[in-house]
mmCIF file of C-alpha atoms in Angstrom:
data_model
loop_
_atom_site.group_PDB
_atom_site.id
_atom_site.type_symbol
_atom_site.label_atom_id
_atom_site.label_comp_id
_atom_site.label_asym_id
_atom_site.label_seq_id
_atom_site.Cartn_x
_atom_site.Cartn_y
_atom_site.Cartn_z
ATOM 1 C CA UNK A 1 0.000 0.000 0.000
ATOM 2 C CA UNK A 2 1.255 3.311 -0.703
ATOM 3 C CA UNK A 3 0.798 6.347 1.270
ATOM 4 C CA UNK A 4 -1.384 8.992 -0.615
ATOM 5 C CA UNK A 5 1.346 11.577 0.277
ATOM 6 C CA UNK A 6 3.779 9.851 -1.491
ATOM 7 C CA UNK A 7 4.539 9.270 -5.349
ATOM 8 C CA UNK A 8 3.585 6.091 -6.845
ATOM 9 C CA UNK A 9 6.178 4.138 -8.997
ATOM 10 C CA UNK A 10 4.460 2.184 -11.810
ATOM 11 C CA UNK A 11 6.902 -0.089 -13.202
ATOM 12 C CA UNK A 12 6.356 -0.531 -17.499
ATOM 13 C CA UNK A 13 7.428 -3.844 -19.078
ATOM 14 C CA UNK A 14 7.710 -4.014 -22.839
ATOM 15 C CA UNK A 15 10.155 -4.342 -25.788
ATOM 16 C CA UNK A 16 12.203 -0.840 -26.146
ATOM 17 C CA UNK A 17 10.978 2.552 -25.937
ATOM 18 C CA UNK A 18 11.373 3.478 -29.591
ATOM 19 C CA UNK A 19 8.528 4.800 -32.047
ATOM 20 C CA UNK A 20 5.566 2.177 -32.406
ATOM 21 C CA UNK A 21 1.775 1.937 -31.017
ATOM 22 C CA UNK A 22 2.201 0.578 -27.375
ATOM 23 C CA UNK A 23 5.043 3.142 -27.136
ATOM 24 C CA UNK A 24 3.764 6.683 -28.377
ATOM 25 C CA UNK A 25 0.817 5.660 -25.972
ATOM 26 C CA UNK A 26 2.587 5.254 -22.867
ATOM 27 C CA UNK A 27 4.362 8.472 -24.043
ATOM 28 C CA UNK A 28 1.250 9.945 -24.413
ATOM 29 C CA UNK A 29 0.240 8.602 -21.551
ATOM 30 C CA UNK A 30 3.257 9.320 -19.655
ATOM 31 C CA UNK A 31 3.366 13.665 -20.478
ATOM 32 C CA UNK A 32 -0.149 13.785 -19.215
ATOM 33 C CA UNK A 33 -0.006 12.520 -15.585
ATOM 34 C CA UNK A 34 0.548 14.546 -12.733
ATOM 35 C CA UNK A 35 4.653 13.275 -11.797
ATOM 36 C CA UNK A 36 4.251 14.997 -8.246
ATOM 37 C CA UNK A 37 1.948 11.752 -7.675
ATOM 38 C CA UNK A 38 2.552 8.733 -10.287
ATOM 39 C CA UNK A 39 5.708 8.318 -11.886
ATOM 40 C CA UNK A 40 6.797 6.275 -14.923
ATOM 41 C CA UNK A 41 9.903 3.385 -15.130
ATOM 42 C CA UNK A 42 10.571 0.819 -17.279
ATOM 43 C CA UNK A 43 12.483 -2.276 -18.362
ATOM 44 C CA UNK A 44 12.923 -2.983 -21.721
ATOM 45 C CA UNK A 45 14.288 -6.390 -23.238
ATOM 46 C CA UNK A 46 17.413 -4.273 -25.328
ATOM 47 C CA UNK A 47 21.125 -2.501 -24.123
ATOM 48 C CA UNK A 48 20.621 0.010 -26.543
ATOM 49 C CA UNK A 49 20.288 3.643 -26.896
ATOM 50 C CA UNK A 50 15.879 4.440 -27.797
ATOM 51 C CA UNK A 51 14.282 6.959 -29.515
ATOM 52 C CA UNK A 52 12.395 7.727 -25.916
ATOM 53 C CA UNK A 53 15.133 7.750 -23.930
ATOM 54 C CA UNK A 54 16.138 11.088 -23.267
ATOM 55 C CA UNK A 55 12.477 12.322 -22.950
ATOM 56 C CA UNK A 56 11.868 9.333 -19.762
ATOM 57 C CA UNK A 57 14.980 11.040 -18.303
ATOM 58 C CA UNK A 58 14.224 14.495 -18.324
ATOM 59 C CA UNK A 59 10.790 13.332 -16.713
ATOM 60 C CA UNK A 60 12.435 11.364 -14.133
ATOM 61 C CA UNK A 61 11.921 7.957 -15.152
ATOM 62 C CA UNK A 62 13.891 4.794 -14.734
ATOM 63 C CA UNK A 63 15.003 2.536 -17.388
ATOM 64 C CA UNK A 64 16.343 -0.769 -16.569
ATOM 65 C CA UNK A 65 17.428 -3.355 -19.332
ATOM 66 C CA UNK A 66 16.714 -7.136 -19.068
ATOM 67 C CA UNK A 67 18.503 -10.195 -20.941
ATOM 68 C CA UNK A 68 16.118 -10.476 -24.047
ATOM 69 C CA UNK A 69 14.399 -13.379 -23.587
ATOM 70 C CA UNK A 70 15.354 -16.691 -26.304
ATOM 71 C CA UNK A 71 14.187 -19.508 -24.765
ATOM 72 C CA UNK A 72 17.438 -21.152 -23.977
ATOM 73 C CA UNK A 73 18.343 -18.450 -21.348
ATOM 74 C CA UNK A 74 14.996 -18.941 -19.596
ATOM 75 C CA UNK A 75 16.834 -19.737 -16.377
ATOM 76 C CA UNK A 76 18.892 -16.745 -16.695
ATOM 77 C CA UNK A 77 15.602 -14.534 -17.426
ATOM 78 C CA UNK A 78 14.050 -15.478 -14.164
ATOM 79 C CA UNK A 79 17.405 -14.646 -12.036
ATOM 80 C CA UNK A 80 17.279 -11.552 -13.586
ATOM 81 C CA UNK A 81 13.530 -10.909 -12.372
ATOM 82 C CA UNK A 82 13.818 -12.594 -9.043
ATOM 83 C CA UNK A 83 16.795 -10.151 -8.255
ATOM 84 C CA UNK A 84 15.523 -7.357 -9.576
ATOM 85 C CA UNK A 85 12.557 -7.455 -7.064
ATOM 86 C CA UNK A 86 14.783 -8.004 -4.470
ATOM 87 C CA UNK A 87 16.585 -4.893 -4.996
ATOM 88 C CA UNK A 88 13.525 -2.918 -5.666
ATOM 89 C CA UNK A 89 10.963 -2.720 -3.288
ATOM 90 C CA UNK A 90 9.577 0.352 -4.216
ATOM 91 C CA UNK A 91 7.299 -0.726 -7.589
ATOM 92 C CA UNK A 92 3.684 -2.010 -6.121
ATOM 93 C CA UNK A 93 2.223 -1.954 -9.699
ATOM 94 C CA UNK A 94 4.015 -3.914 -12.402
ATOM 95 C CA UNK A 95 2.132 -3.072 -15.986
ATOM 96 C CA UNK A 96 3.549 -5.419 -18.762
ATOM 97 C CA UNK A 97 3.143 -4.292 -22.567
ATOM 98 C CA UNK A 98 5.516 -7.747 -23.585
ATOM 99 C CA UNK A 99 3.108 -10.831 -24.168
ATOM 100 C CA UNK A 100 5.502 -13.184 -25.072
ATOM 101 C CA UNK A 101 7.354 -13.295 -21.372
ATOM 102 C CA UNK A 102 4.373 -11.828 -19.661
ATOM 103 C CA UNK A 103 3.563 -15.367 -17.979
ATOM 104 C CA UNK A 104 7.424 -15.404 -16.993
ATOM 105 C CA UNK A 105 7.610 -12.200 -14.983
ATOM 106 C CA UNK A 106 4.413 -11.553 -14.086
ATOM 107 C CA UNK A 107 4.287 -14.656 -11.959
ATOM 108 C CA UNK A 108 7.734 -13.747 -10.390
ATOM 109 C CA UNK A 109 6.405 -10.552 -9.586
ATOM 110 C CA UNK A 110 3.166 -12.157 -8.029
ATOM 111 C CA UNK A 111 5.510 -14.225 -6.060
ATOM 112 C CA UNK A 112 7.495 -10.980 -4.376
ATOM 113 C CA UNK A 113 3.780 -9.605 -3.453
ATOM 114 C CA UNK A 114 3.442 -6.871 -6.402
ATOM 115 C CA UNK A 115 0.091 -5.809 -8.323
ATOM 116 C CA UNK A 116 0.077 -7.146 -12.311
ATOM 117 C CA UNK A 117 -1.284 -5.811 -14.688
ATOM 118 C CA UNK A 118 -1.160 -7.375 -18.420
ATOM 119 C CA UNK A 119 -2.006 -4.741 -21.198
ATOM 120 C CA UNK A 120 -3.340 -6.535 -24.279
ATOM 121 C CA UNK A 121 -2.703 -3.582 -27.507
ATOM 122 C CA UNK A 122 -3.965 -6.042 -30.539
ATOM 123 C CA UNK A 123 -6.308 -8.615 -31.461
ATOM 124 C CA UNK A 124 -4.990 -12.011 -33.049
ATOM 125 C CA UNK A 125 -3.606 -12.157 -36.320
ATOM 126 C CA UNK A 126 -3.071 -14.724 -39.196
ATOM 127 C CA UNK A 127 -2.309 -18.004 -37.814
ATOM 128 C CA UNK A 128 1.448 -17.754 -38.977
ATOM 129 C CA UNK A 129 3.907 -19.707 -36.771
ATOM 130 C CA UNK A 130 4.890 -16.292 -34.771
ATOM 131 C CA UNK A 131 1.450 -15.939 -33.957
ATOM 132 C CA UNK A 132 1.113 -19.102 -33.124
ATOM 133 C CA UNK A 133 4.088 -19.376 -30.743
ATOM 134 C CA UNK A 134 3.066 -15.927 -28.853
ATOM 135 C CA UNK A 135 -0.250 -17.165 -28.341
ATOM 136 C CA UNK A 136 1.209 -20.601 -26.789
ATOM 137 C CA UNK A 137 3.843 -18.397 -24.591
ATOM 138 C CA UNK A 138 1.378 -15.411 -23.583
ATOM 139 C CA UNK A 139 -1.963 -17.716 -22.984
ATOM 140 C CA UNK A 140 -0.896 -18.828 -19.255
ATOM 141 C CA UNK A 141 -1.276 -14.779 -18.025
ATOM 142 C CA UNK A 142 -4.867 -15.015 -18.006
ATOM 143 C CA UNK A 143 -4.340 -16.652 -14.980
ATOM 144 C CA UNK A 144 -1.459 -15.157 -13.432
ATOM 145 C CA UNK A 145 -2.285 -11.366 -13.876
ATOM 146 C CA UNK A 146 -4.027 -9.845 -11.106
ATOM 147 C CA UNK A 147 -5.968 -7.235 -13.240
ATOM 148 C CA UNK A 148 -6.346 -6.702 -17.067
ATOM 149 C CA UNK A 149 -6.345 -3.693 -19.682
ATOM 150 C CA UNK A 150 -7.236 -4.039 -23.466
ATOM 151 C CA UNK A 151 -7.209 -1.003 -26.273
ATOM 152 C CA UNK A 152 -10.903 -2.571 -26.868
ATOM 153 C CA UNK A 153 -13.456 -5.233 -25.636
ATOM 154 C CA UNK A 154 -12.733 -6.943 -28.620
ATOM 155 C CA UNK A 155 -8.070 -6.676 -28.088
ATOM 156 C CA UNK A 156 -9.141 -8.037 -24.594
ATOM 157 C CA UNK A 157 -11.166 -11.392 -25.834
ATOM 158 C CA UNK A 158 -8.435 -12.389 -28.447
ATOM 159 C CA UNK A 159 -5.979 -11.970 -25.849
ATOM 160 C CA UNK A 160 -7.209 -13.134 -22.320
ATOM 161 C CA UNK A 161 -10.103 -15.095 -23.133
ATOM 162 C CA UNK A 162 -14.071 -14.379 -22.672
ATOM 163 C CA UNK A 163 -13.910 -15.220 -18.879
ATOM 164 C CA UNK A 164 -11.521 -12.585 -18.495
ATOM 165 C CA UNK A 165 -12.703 -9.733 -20.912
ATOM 166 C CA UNK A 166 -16.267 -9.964 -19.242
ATOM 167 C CA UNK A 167 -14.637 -10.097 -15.429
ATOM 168 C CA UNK A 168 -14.352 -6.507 -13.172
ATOM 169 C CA UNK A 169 -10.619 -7.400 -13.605
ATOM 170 C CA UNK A 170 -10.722 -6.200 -17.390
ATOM 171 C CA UNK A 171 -10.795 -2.674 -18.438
ATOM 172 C CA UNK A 172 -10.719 -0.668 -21.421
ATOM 173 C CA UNK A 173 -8.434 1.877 -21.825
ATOM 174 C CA UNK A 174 -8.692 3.776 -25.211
ATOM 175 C CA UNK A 175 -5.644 4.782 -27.078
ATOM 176 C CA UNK A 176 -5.677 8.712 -25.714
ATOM 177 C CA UNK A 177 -3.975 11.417 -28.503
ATOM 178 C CA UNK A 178 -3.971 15.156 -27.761
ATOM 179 C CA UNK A 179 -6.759 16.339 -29.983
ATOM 180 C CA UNK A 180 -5.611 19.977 -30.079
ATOM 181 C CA UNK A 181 -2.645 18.868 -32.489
ATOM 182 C CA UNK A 182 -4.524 16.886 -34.339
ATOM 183 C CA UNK A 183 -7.360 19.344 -35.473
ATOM 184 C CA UNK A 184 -7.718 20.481 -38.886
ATOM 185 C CA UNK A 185 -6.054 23.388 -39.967
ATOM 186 C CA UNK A 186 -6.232 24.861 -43.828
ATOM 187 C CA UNK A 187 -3.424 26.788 -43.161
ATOM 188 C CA UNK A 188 -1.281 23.892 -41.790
ATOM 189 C CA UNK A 189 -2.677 22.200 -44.895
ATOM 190 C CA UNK A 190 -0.926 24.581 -47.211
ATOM 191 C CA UNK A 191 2.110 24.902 -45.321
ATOM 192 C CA UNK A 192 2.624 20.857 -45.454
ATOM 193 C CA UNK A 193 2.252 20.597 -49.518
ATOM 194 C CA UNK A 194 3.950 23.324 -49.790
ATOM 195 C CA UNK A 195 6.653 21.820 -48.174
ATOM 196 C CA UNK A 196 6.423 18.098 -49.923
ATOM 197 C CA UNK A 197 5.963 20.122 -53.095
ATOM 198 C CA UNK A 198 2.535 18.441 -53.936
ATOM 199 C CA UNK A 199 0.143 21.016 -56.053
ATOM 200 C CA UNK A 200 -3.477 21.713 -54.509
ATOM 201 C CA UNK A 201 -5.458 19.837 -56.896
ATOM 202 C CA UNK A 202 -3.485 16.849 -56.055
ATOM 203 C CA UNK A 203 -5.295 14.519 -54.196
ATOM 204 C CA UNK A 204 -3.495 12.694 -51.439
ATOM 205 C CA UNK A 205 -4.026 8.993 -50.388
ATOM 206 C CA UNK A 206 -1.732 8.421 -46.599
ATOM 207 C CA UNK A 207 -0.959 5.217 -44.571
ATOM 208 C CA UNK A 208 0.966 5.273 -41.256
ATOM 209 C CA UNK A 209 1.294 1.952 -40.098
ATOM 210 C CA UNK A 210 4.187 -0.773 -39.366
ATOM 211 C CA UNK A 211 5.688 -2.645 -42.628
ATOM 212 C CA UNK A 212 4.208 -5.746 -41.690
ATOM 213 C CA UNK A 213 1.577 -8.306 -43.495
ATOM 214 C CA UNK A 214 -1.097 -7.591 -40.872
ATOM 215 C CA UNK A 215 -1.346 -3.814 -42.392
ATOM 216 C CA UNK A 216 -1.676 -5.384 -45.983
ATOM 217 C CA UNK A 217 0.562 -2.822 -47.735
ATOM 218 C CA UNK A 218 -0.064 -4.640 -50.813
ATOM 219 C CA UNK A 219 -3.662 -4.061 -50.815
ATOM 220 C CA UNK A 220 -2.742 -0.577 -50.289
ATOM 221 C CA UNK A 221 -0.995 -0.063 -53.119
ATOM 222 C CA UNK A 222 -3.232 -2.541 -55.409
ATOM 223 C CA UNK A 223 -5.928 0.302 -54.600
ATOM 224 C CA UNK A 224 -4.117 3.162 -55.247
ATOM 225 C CA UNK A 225 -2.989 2.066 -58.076
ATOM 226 C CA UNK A 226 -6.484 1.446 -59.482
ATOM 227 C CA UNK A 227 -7.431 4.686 -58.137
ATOM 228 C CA UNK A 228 -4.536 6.325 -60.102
ATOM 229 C CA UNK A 229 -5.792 4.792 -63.197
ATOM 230 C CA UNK A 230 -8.539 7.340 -63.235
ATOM 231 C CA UNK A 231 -7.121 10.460 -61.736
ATOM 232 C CA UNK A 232 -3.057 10.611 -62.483
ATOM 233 C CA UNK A 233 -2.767 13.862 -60.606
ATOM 234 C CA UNK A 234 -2.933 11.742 -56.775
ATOM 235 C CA UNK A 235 0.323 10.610 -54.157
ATOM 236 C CA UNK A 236 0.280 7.957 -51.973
ATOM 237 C CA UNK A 237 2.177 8.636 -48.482
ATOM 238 C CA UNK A 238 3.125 5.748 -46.174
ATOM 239 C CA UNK A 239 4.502 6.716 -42.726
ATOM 240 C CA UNK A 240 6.401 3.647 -41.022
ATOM 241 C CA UNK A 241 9.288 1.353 -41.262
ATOM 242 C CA UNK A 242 9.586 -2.677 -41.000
ATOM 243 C CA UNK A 243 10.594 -5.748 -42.624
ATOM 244 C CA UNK A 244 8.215 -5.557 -45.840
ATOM 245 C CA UNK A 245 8.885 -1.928 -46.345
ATOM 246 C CA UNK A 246 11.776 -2.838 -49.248
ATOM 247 C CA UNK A 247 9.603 -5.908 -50.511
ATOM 248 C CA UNK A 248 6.706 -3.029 -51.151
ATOM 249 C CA UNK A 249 9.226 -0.736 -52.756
ATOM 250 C CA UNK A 250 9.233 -3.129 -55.606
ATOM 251 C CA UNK A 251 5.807 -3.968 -55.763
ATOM 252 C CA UNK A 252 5.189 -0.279 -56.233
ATOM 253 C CA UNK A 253 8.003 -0.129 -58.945
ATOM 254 C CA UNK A 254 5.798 -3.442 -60.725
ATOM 255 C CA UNK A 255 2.585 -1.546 -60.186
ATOM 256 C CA UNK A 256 3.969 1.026 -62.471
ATOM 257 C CA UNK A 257 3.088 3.617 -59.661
ATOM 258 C CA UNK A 258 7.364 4.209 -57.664
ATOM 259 C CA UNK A 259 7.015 7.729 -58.686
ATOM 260 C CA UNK A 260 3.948 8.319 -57.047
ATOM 261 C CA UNK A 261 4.263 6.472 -53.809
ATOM 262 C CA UNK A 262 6.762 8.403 -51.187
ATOM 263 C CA UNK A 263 8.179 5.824 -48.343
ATOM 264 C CA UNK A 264 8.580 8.827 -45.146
ATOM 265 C CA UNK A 265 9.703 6.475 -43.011
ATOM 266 C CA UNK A 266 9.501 7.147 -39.263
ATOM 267 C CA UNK A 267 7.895 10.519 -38.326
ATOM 268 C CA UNK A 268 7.117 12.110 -34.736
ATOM 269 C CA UNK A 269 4.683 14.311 -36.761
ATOM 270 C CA UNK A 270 2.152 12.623 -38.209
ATOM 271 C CA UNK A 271 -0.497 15.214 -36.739
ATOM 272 C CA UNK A 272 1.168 17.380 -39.286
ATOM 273 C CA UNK A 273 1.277 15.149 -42.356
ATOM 274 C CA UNK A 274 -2.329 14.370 -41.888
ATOM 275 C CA UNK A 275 -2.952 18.099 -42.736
ATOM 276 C CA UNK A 276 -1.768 17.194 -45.956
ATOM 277 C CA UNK A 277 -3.519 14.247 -47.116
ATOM 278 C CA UNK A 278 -7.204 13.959 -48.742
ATOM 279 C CA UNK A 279 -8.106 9.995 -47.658
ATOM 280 C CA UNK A 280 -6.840 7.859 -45.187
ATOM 281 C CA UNK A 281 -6.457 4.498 -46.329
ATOM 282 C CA UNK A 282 -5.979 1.528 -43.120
ATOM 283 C CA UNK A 283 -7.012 -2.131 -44.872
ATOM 284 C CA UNK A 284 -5.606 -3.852 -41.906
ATOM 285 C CA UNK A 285 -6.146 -7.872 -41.387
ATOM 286 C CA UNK A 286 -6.603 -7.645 -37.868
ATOM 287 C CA UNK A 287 -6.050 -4.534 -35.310
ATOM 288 C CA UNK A 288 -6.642 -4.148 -31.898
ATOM 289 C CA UNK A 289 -7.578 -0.531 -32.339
ATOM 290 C CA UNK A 290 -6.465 1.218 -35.206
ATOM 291 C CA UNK A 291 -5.423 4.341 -33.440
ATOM 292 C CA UNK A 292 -3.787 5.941 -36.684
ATOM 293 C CA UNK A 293 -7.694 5.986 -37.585
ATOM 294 C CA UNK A 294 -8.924 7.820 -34.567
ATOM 295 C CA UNK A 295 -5.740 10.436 -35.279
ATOM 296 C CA UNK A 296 -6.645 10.532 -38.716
ATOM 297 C CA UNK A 297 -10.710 11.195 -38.139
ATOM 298 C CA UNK A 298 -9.867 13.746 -35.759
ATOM 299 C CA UNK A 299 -7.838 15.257 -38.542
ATOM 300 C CA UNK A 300 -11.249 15.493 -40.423
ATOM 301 C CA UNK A 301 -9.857 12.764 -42.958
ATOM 302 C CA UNK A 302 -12.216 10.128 -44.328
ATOM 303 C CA UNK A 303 -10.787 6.688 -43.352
ATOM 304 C CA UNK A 304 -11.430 3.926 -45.970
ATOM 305 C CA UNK A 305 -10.287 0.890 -43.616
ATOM 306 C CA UNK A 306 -10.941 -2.920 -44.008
ATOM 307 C CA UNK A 307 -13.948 -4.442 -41.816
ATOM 308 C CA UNK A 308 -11.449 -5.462 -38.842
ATOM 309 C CA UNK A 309 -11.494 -2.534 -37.359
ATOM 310 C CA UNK A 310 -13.204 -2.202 -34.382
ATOM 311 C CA UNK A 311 -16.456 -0.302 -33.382
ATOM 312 C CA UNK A 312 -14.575 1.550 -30.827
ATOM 313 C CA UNK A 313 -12.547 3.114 -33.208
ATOM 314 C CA UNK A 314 -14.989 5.783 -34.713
ATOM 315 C CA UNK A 315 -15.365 8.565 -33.010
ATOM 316 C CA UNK A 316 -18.627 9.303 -34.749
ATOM 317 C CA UNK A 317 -17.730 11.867 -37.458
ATOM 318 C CA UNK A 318 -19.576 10.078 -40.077
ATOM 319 C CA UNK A 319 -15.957 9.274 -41.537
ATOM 320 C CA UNK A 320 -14.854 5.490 -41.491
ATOM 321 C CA UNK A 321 -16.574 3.289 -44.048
ATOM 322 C CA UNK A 322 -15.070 -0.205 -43.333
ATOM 323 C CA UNK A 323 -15.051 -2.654 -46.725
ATOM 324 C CA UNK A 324 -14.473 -6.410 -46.528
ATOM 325 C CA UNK A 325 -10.961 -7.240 -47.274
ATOM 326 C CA UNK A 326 -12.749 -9.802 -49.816
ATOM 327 C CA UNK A 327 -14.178 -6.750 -52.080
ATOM 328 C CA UNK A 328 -12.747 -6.114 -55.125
ATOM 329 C CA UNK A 329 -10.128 -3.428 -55.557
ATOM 330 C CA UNK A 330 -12.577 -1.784 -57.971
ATOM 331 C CA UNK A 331 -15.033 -1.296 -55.037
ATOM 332 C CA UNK A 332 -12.367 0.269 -52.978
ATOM 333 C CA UNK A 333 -12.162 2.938 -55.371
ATOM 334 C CA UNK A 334 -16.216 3.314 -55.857
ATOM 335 C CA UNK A 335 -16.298 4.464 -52.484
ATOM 336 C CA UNK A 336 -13.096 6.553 -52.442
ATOM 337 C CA UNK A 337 -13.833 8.416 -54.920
ATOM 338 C CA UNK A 338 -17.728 8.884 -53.354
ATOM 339 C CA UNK A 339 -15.578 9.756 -49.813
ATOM 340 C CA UNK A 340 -13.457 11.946 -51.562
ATOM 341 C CA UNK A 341 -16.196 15.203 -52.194
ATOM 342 C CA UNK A 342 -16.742 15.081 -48.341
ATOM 343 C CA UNK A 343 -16.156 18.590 -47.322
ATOM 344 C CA UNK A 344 -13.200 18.665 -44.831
ATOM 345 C CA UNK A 345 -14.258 19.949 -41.488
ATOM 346 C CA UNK A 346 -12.650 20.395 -37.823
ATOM 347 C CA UNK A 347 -13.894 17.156 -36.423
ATOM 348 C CA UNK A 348 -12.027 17.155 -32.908
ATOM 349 C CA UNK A 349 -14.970 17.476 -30.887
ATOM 350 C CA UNK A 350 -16.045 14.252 -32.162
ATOM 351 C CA UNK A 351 -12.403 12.365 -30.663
ATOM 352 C CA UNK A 352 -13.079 14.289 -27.348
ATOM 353 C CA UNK A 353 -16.967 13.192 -27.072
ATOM 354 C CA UNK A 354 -15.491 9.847 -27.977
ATOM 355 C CA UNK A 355 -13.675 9.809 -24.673
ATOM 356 C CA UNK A 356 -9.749 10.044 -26.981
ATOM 357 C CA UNK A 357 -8.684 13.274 -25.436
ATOM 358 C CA UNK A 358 -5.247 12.538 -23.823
ATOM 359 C CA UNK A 359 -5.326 14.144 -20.247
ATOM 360 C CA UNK A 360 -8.693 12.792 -19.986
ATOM 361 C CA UNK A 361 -7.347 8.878 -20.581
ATOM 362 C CA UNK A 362 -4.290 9.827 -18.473
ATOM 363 C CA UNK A 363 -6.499 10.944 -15.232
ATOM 364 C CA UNK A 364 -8.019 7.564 -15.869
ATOM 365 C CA UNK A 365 -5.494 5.780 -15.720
ATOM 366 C CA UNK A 366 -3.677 7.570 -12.848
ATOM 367 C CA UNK A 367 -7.129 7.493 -10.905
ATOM 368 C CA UNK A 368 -6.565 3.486 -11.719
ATOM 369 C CA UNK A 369 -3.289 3.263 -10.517
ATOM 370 C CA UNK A 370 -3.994 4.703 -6.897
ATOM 371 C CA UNK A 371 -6.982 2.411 -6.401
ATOM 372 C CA UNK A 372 -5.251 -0.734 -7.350
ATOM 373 C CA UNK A 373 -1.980 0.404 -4.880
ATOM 374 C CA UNK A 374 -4.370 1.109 -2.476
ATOM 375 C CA UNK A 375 -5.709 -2.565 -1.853
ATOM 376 C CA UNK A 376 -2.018 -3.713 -2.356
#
């Protein structure tokens, strides 16, 4: 139990601090509590230098590295754990963001007498032999966490089970942005094509999202280049980086459409990209939220994504139309080009009615925190 007069020291569990989903929100997350009363520390399974790293420092967090986990050093990965605990008695609240090993040190943490929490940030994939394997690893933490928190209902079933994502032990905790950089601007608009050198009447197609077969880049760019077929004067931006990003280089370059697609790799300003763009396009195979679509709708973008994403995930602007990933490209297009002579609009109200607004997300979570410490 912690003393209310004191500040609470939530310890974060999860890969490496550098630019991705789990880790912009915890970020997010992370700026908007009050630090006289929670703060932020972390392990992370890598030794080197993150794109987060100076930022949890000049906040006053912690970072502490652990052995990445392979399997044959599973002895050595539970030392580590069981020592680290020893040495630190001051985290009640252990919140893992790592699936994989979550049944590993969870359980050791249990065991020294701290609060768990396991944070599910996806919904299942594709039945490839990853998939597979993390689902074997992570399934025993449904019953070793003491409480639960999924970016939906829906990230919480695939992940902990029915039992679980219907218990008081599961909540939802929505994928917070702060809306005020996010709303439309027409002169930011300007400003950003100006600046990428793309014309006014151009119409602009974007993407931000992981190189990785779950986001379907090749659907993206089978669509756009249909949709290019009938207006040549359109771009294609894709915002990310991963292990399919060269692989979709040269499908763009046999699509005939290279000088139209620009790979922009990494950016810690998307709000200001999305100025740019026209349509947001986000055919994903499976998501657990979709949170470049809530950024994007509260950018007053219409969002043509694929039917798995999930109902939480509209904020109500009259802006998503979701399309079966079994339509034809042809019928992606139809309804692109119908989305297209939407009249752009500042639709932020909608992401804060929606319950997205950043410091609103963060008091809930803090307010979370101090309860659960409290029964510790």
């Amino acid at each position: 139990m912690v003393n209310e007069n004191d500040c609470l020291r939530v310890l974060h569990v999860i890969g490496s601090m550098n630019l991705g989903g789990a880790e912009t929100l915890i970020m997010n997350l992370y700026r908007n509590i009050d630090r006289s009363k929670l703060q932020f520390d972390f392990v992370v399974h890598t030794d080197k230098k993150m794109y987060y790293s100076d930022e949890i420092n000049n906040m006053g967090g912690i970072v502490f590295c652990a052995p990445s986990f392979t399997g044959l050093n599973i002895n050595e990965y539970k030392t580590w754990w069981k020592n680290f605990f020893k040495q630190h008695m001051e985290y009640v609240i252990v919140h893992g963001h790592i699936g994989s090993v979550a049944p590993i040190y969870l359980k050791i943490a249990n065991n020294a007498g701290r609060i768990t929490i396991a944070h599910s940030h996806a919904t299942k994939g594709n039945i490839s032999l990853n998939e597979l394997l993390f689902r074997i690893m992570s399934y025993p933490t449904r019953n070793i966490a003491d409480y639960f928190i999924g970016c939906s209902v829906k990230a919480g079933i695939d992940r902990y089970g029915m039992r679980v994502a219907h218990s008081s032990r599961f909540s939802v905790l929505k994928n917070g942005i702060d809306v005020d950089k996010f709303k439309y601007s027409p002169s930011v608009r300007f400003i950003c094509r100006d600046e990428l050198g793309i014309g006014k009447e151009t119409i602009v197609w974007g993407h931000v999202g992981r190189f990785v077969p779950s986001k379907n880049h090749s659907e993206i760019l089978k669509i756009f280049a249909n949709y290019k077929k009938i207006n040549c004067n359109s771009v294609l931006l894709l915002f990310g980086e991963g292990p399919e990003k060269e692989k979709m280089r040269e499908f763009a370059k046999s699509l005939a459409i290279a000088d139209s697609v620009k790979f922009m790799g990494l950016s810690n300003r998307i709000n200001y990209y999305l100025q740019a763009m026209d349509i947001f396009i986000f055919p994903s195979i499976y998501e657990g939220l979709g949170i470049s679509v809530v950024e994007a709708q509260t950018s007053g973008l219409p969002c043509l994504t694929s039917d798995a994403i999930v109902d939480e995930a509209d904020i109500g602007a009259g802006l998503i139309k979701r399309i079966s990933l079994s339509a034809d490209v042809s019928y992606w297009v139809s309804v692109a080009e119908t989305m297209l002579k939407k009249t752009r609009k500042d639709t932020s109200q909608y992401a804060i009615n929606a319950g997205y607004d950043i410091k609103e997300v963060a008091q809930k979570l803090q307010n979370y925190y101090i309860e659960k410490s409290s029964k510790g």
